[in-house]
mmCIF file of C-alpha atoms and ligand atoms in Angstrom:
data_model
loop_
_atom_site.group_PDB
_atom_site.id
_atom_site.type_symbol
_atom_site.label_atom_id
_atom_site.label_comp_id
_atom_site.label_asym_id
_atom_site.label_seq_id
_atom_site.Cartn_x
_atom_site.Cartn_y
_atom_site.Cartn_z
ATOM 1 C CA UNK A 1 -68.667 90.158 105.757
ATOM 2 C CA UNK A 2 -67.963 90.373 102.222
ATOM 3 C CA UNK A 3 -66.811 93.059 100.128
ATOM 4 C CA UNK A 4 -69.368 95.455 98.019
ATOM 5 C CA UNK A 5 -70.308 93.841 95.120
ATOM 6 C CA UNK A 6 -72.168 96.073 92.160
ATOM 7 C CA UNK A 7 -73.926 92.973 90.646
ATOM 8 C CA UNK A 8 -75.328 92.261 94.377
ATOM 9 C CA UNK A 9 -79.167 91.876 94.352
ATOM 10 C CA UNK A 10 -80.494 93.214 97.786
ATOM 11 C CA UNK A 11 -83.680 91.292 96.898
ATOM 12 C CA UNK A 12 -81.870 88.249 96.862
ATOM 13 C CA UNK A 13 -80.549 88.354 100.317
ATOM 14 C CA UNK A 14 -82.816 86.860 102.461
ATOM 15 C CA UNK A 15 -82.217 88.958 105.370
ATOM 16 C CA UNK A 16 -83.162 92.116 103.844
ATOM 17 C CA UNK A 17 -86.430 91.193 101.985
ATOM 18 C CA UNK A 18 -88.825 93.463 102.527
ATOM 19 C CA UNK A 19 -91.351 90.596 103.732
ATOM 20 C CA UNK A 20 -88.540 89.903 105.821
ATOM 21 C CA UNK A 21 -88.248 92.901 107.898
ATOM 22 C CA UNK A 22 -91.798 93.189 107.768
ATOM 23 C CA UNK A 23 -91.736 89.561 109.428
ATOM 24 C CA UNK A 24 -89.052 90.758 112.093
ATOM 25 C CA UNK A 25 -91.003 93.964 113.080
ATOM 26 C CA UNK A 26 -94.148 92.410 113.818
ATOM 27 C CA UNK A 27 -92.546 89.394 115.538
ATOM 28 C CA UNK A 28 -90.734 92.312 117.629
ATOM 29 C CA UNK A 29 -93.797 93.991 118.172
ATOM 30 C CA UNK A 30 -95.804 91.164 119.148
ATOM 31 C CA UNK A 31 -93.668 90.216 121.985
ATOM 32 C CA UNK A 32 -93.348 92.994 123.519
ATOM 33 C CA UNK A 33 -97.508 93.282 123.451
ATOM 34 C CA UNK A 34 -97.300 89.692 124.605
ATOM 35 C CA UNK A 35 -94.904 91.151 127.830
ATOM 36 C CA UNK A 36 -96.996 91.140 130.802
ATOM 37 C CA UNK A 37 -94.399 92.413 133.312
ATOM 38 C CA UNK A 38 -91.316 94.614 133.026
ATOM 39 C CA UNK A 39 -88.897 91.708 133.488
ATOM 40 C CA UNK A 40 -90.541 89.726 130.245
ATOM 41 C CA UNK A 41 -90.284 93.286 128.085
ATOM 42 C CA UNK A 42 -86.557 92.736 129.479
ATOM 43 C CA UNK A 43 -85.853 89.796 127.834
ATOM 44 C CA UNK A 44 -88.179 90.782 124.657
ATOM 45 C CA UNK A 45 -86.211 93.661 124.179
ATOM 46 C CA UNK A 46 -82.448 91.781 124.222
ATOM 47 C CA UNK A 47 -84.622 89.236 121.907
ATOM 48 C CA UNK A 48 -85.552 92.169 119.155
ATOM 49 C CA UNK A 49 -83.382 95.536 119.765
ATOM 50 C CA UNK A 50 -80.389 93.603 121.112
ATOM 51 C CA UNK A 51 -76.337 93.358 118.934
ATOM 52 C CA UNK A 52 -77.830 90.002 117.952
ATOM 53 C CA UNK A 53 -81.427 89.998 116.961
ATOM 54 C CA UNK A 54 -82.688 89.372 113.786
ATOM 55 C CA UNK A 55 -83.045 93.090 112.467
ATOM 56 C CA UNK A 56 -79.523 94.004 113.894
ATOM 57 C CA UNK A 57 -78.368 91.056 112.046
ATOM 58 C CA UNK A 58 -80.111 92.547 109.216
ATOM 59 C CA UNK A 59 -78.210 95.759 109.250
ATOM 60 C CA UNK A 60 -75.063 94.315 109.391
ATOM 61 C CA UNK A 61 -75.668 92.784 106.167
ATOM 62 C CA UNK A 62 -76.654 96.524 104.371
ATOM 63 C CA UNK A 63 -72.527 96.927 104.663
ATOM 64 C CA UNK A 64 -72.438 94.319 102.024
ATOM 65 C CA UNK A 65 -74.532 95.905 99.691
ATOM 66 C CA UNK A 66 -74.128 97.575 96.123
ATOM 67 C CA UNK A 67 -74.111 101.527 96.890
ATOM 68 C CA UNK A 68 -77.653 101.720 94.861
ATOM 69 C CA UNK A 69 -78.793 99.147 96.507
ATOM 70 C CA UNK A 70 -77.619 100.769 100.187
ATOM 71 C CA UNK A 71 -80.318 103.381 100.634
ATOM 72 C CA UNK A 72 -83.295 101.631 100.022
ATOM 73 C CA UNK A 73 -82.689 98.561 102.276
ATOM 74 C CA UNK A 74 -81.046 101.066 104.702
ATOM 75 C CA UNK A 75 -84.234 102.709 105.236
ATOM 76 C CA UNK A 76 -86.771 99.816 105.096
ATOM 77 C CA UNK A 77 -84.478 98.383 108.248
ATOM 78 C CA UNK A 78 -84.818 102.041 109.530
ATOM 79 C CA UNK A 79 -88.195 102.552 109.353
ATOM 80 C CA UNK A 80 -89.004 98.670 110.647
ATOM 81 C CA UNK A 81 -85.954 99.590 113.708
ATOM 82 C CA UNK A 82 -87.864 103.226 114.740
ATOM 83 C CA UNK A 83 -91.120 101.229 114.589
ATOM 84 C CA UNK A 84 -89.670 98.581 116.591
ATOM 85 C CA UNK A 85 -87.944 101.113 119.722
ATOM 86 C CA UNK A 86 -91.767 102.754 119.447
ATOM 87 C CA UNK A 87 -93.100 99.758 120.051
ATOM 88 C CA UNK A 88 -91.328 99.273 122.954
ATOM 89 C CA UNK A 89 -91.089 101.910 124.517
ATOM 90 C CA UNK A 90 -94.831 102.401 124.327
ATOM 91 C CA UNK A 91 -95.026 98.943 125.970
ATOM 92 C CA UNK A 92 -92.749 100.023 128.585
ATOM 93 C CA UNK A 93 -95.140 102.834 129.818
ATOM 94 C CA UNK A 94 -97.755 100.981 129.761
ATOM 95 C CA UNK A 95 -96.567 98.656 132.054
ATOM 96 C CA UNK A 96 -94.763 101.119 134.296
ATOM 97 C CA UNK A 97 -97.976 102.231 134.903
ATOM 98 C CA UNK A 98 -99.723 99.446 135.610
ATOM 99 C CA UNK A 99 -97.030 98.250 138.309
ATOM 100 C CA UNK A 100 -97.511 102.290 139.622
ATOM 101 C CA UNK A 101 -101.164 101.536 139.945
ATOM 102 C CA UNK A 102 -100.630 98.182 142.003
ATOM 103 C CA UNK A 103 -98.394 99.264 144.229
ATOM 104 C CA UNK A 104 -100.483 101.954 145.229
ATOM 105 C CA UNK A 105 -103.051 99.366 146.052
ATOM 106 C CA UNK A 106 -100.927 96.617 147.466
ATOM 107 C CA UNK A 107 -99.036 98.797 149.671
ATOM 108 C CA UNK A 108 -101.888 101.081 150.372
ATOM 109 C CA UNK A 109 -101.295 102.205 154.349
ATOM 110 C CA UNK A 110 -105.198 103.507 155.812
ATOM 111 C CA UNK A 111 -104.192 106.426 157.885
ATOM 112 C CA UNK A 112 -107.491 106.070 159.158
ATOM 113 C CA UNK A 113 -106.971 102.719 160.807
ATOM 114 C CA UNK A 114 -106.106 102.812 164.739
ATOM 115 C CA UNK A 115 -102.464 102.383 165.294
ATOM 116 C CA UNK A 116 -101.259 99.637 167.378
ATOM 117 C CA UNK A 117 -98.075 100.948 168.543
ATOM 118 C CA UNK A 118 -97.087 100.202 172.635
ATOM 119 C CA UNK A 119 -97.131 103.062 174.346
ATOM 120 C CA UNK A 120 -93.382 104.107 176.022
ATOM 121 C CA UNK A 121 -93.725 103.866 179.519
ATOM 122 C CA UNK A 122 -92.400 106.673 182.078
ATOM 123 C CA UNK A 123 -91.327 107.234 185.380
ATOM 124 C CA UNK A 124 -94.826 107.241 188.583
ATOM 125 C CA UNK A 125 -95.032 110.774 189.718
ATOM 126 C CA UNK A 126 -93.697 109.405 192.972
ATOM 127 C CA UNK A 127 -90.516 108.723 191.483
ATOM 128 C CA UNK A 128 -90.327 112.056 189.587
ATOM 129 C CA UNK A 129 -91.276 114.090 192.804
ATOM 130 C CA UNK A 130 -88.866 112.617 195.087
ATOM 131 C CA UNK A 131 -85.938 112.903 192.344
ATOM 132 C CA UNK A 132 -86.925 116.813 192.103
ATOM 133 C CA UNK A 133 -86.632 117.059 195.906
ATOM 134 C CA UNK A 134 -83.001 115.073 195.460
ATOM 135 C CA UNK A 135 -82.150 117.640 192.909
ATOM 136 C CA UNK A 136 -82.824 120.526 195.870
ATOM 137 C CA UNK A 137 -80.551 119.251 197.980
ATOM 138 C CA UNK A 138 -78.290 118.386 195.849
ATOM 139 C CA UNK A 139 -77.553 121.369 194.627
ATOM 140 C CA UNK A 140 -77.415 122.650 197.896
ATOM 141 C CA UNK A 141 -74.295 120.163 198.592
ATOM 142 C CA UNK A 142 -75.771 117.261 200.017
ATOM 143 C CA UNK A 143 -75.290 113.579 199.060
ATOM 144 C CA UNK A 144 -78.285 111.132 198.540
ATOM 145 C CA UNK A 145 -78.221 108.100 200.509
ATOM 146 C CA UNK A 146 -79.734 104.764 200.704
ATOM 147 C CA UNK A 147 -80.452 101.805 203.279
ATOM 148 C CA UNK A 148 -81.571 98.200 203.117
ATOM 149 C CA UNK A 149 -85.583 98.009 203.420
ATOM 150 C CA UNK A 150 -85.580 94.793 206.379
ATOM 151 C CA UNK A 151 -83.688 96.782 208.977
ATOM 152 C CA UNK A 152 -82.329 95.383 212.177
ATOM 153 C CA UNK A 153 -84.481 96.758 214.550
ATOM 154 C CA UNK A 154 -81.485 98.255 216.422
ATOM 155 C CA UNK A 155 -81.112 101.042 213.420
ATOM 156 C CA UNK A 156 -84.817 101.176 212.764
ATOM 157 C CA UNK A 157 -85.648 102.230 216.490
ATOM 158 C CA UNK A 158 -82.937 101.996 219.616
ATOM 159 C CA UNK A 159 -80.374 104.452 217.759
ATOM 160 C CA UNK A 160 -83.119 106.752 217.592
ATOM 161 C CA UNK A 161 -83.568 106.903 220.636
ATOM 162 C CA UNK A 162 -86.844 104.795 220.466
ATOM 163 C CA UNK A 163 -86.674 102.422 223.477
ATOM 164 C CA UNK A 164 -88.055 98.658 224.009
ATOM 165 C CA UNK A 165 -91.312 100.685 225.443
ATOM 166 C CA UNK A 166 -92.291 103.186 222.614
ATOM 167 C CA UNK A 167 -95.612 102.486 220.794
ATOM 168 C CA UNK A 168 -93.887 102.705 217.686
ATOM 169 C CA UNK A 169 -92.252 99.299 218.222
ATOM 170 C CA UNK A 170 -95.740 97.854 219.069
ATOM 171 C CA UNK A 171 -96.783 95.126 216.696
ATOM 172 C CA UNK A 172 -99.678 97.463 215.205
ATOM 173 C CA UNK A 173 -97.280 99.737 213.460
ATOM 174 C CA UNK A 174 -94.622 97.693 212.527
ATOM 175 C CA UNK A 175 -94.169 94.190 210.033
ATOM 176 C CA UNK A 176 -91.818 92.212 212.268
ATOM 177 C CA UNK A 177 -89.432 90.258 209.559
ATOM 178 C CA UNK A 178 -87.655 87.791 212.387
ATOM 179 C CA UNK A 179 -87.316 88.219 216.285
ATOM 180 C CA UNK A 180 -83.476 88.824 218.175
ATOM 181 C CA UNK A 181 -83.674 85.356 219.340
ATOM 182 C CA UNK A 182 -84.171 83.885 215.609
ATOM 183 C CA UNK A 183 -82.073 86.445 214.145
ATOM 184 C CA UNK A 184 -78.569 86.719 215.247
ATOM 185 C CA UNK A 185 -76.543 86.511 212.127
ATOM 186 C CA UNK A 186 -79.891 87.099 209.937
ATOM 187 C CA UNK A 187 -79.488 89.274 206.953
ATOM 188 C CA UNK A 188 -79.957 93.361 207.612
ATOM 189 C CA UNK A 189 -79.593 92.951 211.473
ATOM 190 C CA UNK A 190 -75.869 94.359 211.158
ATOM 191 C CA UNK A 191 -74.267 91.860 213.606
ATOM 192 C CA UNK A 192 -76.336 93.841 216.393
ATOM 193 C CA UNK A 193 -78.248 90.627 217.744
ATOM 194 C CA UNK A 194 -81.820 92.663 217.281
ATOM 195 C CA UNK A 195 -84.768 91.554 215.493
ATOM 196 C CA UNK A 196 -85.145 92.709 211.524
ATOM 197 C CA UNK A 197 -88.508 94.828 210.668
ATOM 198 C CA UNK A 198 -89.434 96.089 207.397
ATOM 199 C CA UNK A 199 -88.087 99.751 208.336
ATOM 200 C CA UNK A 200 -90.742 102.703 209.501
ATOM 201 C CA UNK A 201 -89.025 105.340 208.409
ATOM 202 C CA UNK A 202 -86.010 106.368 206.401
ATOM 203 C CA UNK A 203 -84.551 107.482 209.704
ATOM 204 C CA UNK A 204 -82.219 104.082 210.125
ATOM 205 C CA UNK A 205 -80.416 105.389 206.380
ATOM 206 C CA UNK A 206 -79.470 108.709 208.999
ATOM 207 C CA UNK A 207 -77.667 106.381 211.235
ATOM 208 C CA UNK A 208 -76.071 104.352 208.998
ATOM 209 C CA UNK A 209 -74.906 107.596 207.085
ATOM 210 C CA UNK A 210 -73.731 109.136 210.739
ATOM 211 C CA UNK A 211 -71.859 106.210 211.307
ATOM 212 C CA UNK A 212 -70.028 105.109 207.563
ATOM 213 C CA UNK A 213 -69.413 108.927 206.821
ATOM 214 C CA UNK A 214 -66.472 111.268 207.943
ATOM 215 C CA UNK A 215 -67.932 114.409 209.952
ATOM 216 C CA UNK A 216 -69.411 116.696 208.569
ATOM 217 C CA UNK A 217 -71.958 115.013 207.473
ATOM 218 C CA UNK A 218 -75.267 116.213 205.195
ATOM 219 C CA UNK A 219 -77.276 113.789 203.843
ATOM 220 C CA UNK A 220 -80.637 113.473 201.949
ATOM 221 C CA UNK A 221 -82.525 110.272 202.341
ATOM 222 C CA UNK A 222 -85.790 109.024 200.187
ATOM 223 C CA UNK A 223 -86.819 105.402 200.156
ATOM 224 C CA UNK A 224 -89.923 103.033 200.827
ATOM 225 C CA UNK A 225 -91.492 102.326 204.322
ATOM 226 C CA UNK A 226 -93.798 99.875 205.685
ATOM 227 C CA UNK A 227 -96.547 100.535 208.428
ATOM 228 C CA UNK A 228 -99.225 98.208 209.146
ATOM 229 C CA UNK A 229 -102.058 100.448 207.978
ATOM 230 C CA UNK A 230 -105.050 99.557 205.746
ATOM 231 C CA UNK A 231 -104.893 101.087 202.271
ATOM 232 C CA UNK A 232 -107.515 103.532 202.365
ATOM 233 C CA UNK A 233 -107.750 107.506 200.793
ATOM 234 C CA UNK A 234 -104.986 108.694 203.587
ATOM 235 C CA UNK A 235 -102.823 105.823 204.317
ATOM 236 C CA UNK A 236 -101.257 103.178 202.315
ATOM 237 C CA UNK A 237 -99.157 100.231 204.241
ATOM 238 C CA UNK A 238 -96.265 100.750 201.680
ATOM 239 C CA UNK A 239 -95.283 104.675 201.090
ATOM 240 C CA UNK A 240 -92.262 106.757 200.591
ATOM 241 C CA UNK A 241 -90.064 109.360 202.698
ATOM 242 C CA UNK A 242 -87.387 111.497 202.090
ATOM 243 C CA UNK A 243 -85.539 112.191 204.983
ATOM 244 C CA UNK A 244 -82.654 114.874 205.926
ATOM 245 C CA UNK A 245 -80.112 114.736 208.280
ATOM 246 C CA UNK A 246 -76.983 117.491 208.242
ATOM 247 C CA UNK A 247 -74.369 116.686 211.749
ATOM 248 C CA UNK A 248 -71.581 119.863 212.071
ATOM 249 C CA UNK A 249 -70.373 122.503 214.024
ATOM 250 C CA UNK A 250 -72.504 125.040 215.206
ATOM 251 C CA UNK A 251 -75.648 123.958 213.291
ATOM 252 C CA UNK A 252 -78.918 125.570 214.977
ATOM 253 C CA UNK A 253 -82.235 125.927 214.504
ATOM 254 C CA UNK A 254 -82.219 129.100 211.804
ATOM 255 C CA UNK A 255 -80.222 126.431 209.959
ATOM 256 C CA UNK A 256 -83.034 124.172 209.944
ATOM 257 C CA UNK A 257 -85.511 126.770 209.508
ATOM 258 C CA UNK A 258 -83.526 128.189 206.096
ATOM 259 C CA UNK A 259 -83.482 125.058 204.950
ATOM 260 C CA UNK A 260 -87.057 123.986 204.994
ATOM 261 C CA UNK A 261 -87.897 127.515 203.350
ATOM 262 C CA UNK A 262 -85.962 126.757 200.655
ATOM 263 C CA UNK A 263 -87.092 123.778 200.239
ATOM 264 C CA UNK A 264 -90.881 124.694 199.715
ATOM 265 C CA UNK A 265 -89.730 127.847 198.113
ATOM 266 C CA UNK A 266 -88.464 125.245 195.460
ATOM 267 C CA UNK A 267 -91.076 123.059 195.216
ATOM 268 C CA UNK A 268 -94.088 125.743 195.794
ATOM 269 C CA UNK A 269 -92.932 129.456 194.731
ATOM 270 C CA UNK A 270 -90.710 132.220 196.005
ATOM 271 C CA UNK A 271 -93.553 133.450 198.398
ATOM 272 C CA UNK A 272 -93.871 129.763 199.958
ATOM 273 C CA UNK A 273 -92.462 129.623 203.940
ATOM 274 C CA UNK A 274 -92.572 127.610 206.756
ATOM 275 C CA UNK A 275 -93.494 127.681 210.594
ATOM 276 C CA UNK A 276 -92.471 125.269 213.422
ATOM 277 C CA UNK A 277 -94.848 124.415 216.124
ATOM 278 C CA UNK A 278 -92.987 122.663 219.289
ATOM 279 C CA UNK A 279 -93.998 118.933 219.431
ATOM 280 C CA UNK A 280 -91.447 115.818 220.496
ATOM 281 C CA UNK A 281 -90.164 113.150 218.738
ATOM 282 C CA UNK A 282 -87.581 110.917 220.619
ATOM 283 C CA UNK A 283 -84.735 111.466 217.774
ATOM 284 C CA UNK A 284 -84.826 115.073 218.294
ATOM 285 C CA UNK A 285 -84.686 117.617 221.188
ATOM 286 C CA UNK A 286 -86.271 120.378 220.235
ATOM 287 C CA UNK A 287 -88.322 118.977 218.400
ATOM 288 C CA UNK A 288 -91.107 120.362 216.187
ATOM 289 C CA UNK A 289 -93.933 120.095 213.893
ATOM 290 C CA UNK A 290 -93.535 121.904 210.482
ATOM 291 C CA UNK A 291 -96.216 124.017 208.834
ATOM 292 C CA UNK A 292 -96.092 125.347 205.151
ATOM 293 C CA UNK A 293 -98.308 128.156 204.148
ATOM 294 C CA UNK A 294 -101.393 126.817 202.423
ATOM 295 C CA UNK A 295 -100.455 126.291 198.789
ATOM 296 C CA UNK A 296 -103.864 127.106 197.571
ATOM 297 C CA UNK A 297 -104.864 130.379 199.737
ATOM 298 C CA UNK A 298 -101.220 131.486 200.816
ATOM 299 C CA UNK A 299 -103.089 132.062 204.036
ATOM 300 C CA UNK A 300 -105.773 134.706 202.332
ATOM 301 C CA UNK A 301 -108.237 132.969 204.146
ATOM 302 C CA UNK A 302 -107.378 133.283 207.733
ATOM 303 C CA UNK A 303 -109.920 135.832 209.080
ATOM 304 C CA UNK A 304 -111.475 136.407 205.838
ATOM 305 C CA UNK A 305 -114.965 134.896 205.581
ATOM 306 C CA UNK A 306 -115.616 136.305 202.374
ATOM 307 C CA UNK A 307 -112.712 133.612 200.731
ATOM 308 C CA UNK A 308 -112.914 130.345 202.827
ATOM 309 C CA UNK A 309 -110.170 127.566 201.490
ATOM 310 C CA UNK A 310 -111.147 124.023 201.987
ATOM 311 C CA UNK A 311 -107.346 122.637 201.572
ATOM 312 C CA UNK A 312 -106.311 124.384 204.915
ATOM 313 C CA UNK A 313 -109.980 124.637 206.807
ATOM 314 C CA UNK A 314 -109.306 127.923 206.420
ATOM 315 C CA UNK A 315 -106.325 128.298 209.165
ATOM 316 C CA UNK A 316 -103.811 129.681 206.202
ATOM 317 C CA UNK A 317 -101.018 126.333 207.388
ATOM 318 C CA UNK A 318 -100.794 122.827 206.152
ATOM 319 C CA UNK A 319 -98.913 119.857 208.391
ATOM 320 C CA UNK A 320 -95.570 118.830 206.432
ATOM 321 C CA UNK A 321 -93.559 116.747 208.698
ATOM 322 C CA UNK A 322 -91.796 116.848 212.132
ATOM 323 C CA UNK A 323 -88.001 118.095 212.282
ATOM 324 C CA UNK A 324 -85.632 118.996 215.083
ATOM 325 C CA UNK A 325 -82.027 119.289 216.237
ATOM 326 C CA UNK A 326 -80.781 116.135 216.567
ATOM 327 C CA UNK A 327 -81.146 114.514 220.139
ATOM 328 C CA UNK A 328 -77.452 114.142 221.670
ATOM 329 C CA UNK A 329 -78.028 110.565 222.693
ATOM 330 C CA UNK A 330 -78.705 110.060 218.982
ATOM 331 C CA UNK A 331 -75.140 111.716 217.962
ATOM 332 C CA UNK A 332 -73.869 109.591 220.721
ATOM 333 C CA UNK A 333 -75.025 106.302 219.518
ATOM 334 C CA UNK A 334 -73.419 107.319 216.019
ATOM 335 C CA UNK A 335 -70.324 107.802 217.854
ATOM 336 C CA UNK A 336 -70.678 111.467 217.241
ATOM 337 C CA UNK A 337 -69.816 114.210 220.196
ATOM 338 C CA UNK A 338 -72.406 116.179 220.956
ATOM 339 C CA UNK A 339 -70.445 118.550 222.951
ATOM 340 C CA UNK A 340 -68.834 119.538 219.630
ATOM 341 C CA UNK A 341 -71.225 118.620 217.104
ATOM 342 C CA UNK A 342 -74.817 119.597 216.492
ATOM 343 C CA UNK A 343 -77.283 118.209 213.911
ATOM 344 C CA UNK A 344 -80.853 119.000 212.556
ATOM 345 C CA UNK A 345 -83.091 116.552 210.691
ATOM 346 C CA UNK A 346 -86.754 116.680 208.975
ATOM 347 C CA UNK A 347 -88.524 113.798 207.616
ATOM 348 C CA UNK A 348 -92.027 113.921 205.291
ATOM 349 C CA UNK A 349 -93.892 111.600 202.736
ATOM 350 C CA UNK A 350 -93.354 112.213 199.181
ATOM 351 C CA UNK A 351 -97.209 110.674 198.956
ATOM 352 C CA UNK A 352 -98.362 113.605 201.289
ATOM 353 C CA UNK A 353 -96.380 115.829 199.263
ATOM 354 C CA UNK A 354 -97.657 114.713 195.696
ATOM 355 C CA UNK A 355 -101.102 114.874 196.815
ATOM 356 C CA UNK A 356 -100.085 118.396 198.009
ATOM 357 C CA UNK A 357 -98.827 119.500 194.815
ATOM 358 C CA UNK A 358 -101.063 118.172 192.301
ATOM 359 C CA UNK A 359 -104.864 117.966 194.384
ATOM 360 C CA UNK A 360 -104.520 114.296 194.471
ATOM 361 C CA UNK A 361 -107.530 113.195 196.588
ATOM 362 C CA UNK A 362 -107.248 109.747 197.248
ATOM 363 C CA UNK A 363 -103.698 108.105 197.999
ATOM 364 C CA UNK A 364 -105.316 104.831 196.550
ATOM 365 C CA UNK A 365 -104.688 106.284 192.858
ATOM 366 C CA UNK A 366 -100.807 106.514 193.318
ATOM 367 C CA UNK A 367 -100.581 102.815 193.937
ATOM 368 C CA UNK A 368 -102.928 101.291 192.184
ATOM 369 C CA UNK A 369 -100.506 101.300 188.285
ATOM 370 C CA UNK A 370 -104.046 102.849 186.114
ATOM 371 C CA UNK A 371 -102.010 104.903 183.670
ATOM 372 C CA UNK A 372 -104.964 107.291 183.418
ATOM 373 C CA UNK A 373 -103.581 108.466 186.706
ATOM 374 C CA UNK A 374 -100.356 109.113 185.767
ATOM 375 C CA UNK A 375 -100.531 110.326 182.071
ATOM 376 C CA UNK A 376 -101.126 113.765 183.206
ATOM 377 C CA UNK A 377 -98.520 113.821 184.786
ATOM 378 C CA UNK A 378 -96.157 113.840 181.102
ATOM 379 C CA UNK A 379 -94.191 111.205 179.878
ATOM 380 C CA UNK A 380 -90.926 112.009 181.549
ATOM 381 C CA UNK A 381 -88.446 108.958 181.461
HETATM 382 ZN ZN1 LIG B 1 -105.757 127.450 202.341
#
């Protein structure tokens, strides 16, 4: 740049005639009107505000002027510079706006629209129940257990003291997976030479937990069992037990009976209790049936006319399951002596016991997966 020079004509450097920066300003300010997005006022604005557009260029050369001749081309390049940064940032508002009001249309969400989103799935009520009758005994000390499903028929029904003859081996209760003759080294027969079944019971997991375990022994077992019944409102071919079995010293039947009171006392409220009625069951001796008080009257409606209760018929008990001490040749085939040791054991159906708990009707509905059964029941997972 060269040095101030007082015979220096302003007017006769091109830069800073005032047609000039007249010239630059518009050309300025009609490119940034001619901008139609934020990126293109971008590169306008390097183009006309930038260190090396035409009116800073201009500037630069005001440095070279005569001082007379300094204030009047420093404020025509003033005046056309503040017109110029107005210009754009007018622009720039304008078309921040008009981005603001298409996004809000492109990416516009309708609140109103139904949502599509897959529902999380959570545990059947079967599952939940039996887990919360785990949880009981758990906490009381005892250890879940579990057993294969095709039992050899030797742990499904001799151990327990159910011989060739019982009914319950007949063909109409029981799916017979392979015969003893075809199934000596099958899978599940335990190297005993019986046949394999699909088991009837949990009561085989007992046995197997008498046998593997060190003395004393309490156990809780729940699983799946197979009958050959027709699905209909109070049977299902497929359902679920839990069964209990507790071998040591000087167990008797107040043990039993405590145990099954706290047990519904758990699951139904404090005032909840039990009652055994004698019955028989080969895998016990005594053996008995057990009662709970009626979860909807609490037995208000035995003698009372005036408040008849349809759950119970009116007789104040409902039918639970059968129980009992544990018959000594059971102990015996678990290699267990019953002249020292004693056991008790109870068995029931967790589908008996859901229906119980939550007036389900028709046992159909807990197998047949329609979610509109089991929503009500919450979403646990
Ligand atoms: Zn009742």
């Amino acid at each position: 740049m060269s040095a101030p020079n007082k015979s220096y004509d302003p007017v006769e450097v091109e830069a800073l005639k005032p047609e000039q920066i007249e010239r630059m300003r518009d050309e300025a300010l009609a490119a940034f009107a001619a901008a139609d997005s934020l990126d293109a006022l971008q590169e306008a604005k390097v183009a006309h505000t930038g260190g090396t557009s035409p009116l800073a260029l201009a500037n630069r050369e005001i440095g070279a002027l005569p001082p007379h001749a300094k204030a009047d081309a420093g404020k025509r390049v003033g005046q056309a510079r503040g017109a110029v940064n107005k210009g754009l940032a007018a622009r720039q508002t304008e078309l921040e706006a008009e981005r603001d009001a298409r996004v809000l249309v492109e990416e516009a969400v309708d609140v109103t629209l139904p949502h599509d989103r897959v529902p999380a799935g959570a545990r059947h009520p079967l599952t939940t129940l039996s887990e919360r009758i785990e949880d009981i005994f758990v906490a009381m000390g005892y250890e879940v257990a579990e057993g294969p499903e095709a039992e050899a028929e030797w742990f499904n029904f001799d151990a327990l003291n159910i011989g060739p003859d019982h009914p319950a081996r007949g063909e109409a209760d029981t799916f017979f997976v392979a015969t003893a003759s075809d199934s000596g080294s099958a899978a599940g027969s335990g190297g005993t030479g019986s046949g394999v079944v699909l088991r009837t019971h949990t009561s085989p997991v007992q046995i197997r937990s008498a046998l593997d375990r060190e003395l004393p022994v309490y156990v809780i077992c729940p699983g799946r069992v197979y009958r050959t019944d027709e699905l209909d409102a109070t049977h299902t071919p497929v359902f679920h037990q839990v069964e209990l079995l507790a071998i040591d010293e000087g167990l008797t039947m107040a043990d039993l009976k405590g145990t099954l009171d706290h047990m519904v006392q758990s699951l139904f409220g404090a005032e909840m209790k039990t009652r055994l009625r004698p019955n028989f069951f080969p895998f016990t001796e005594p053996s008995a049936e057990m009662d709970m008080l009626c979860y909807v009257c609490r037995g208000a409606s035995v003698g009372n006319p005036d408040r008849p209760c349809r759950t119970c018929s009116s007789e104040g008990w409902i039918e639970l399951g059968g129980c009992g001490m544990v018959n000594p040749r059971v102990l015996t085939a678990c290699g267990v002596d019953p002249e020292k040791y004693s056991g008790f054991a109870f068995g029931f159906g967790i589908e008996r016991m859901l229906m119980f708990r939550h007036n389900v009707e028709d046992m159909r509905d807990m197998v047949e997966g329609d979610v509109r059964f089991t929503r009500p029941f919450g979403m646990e997972i």
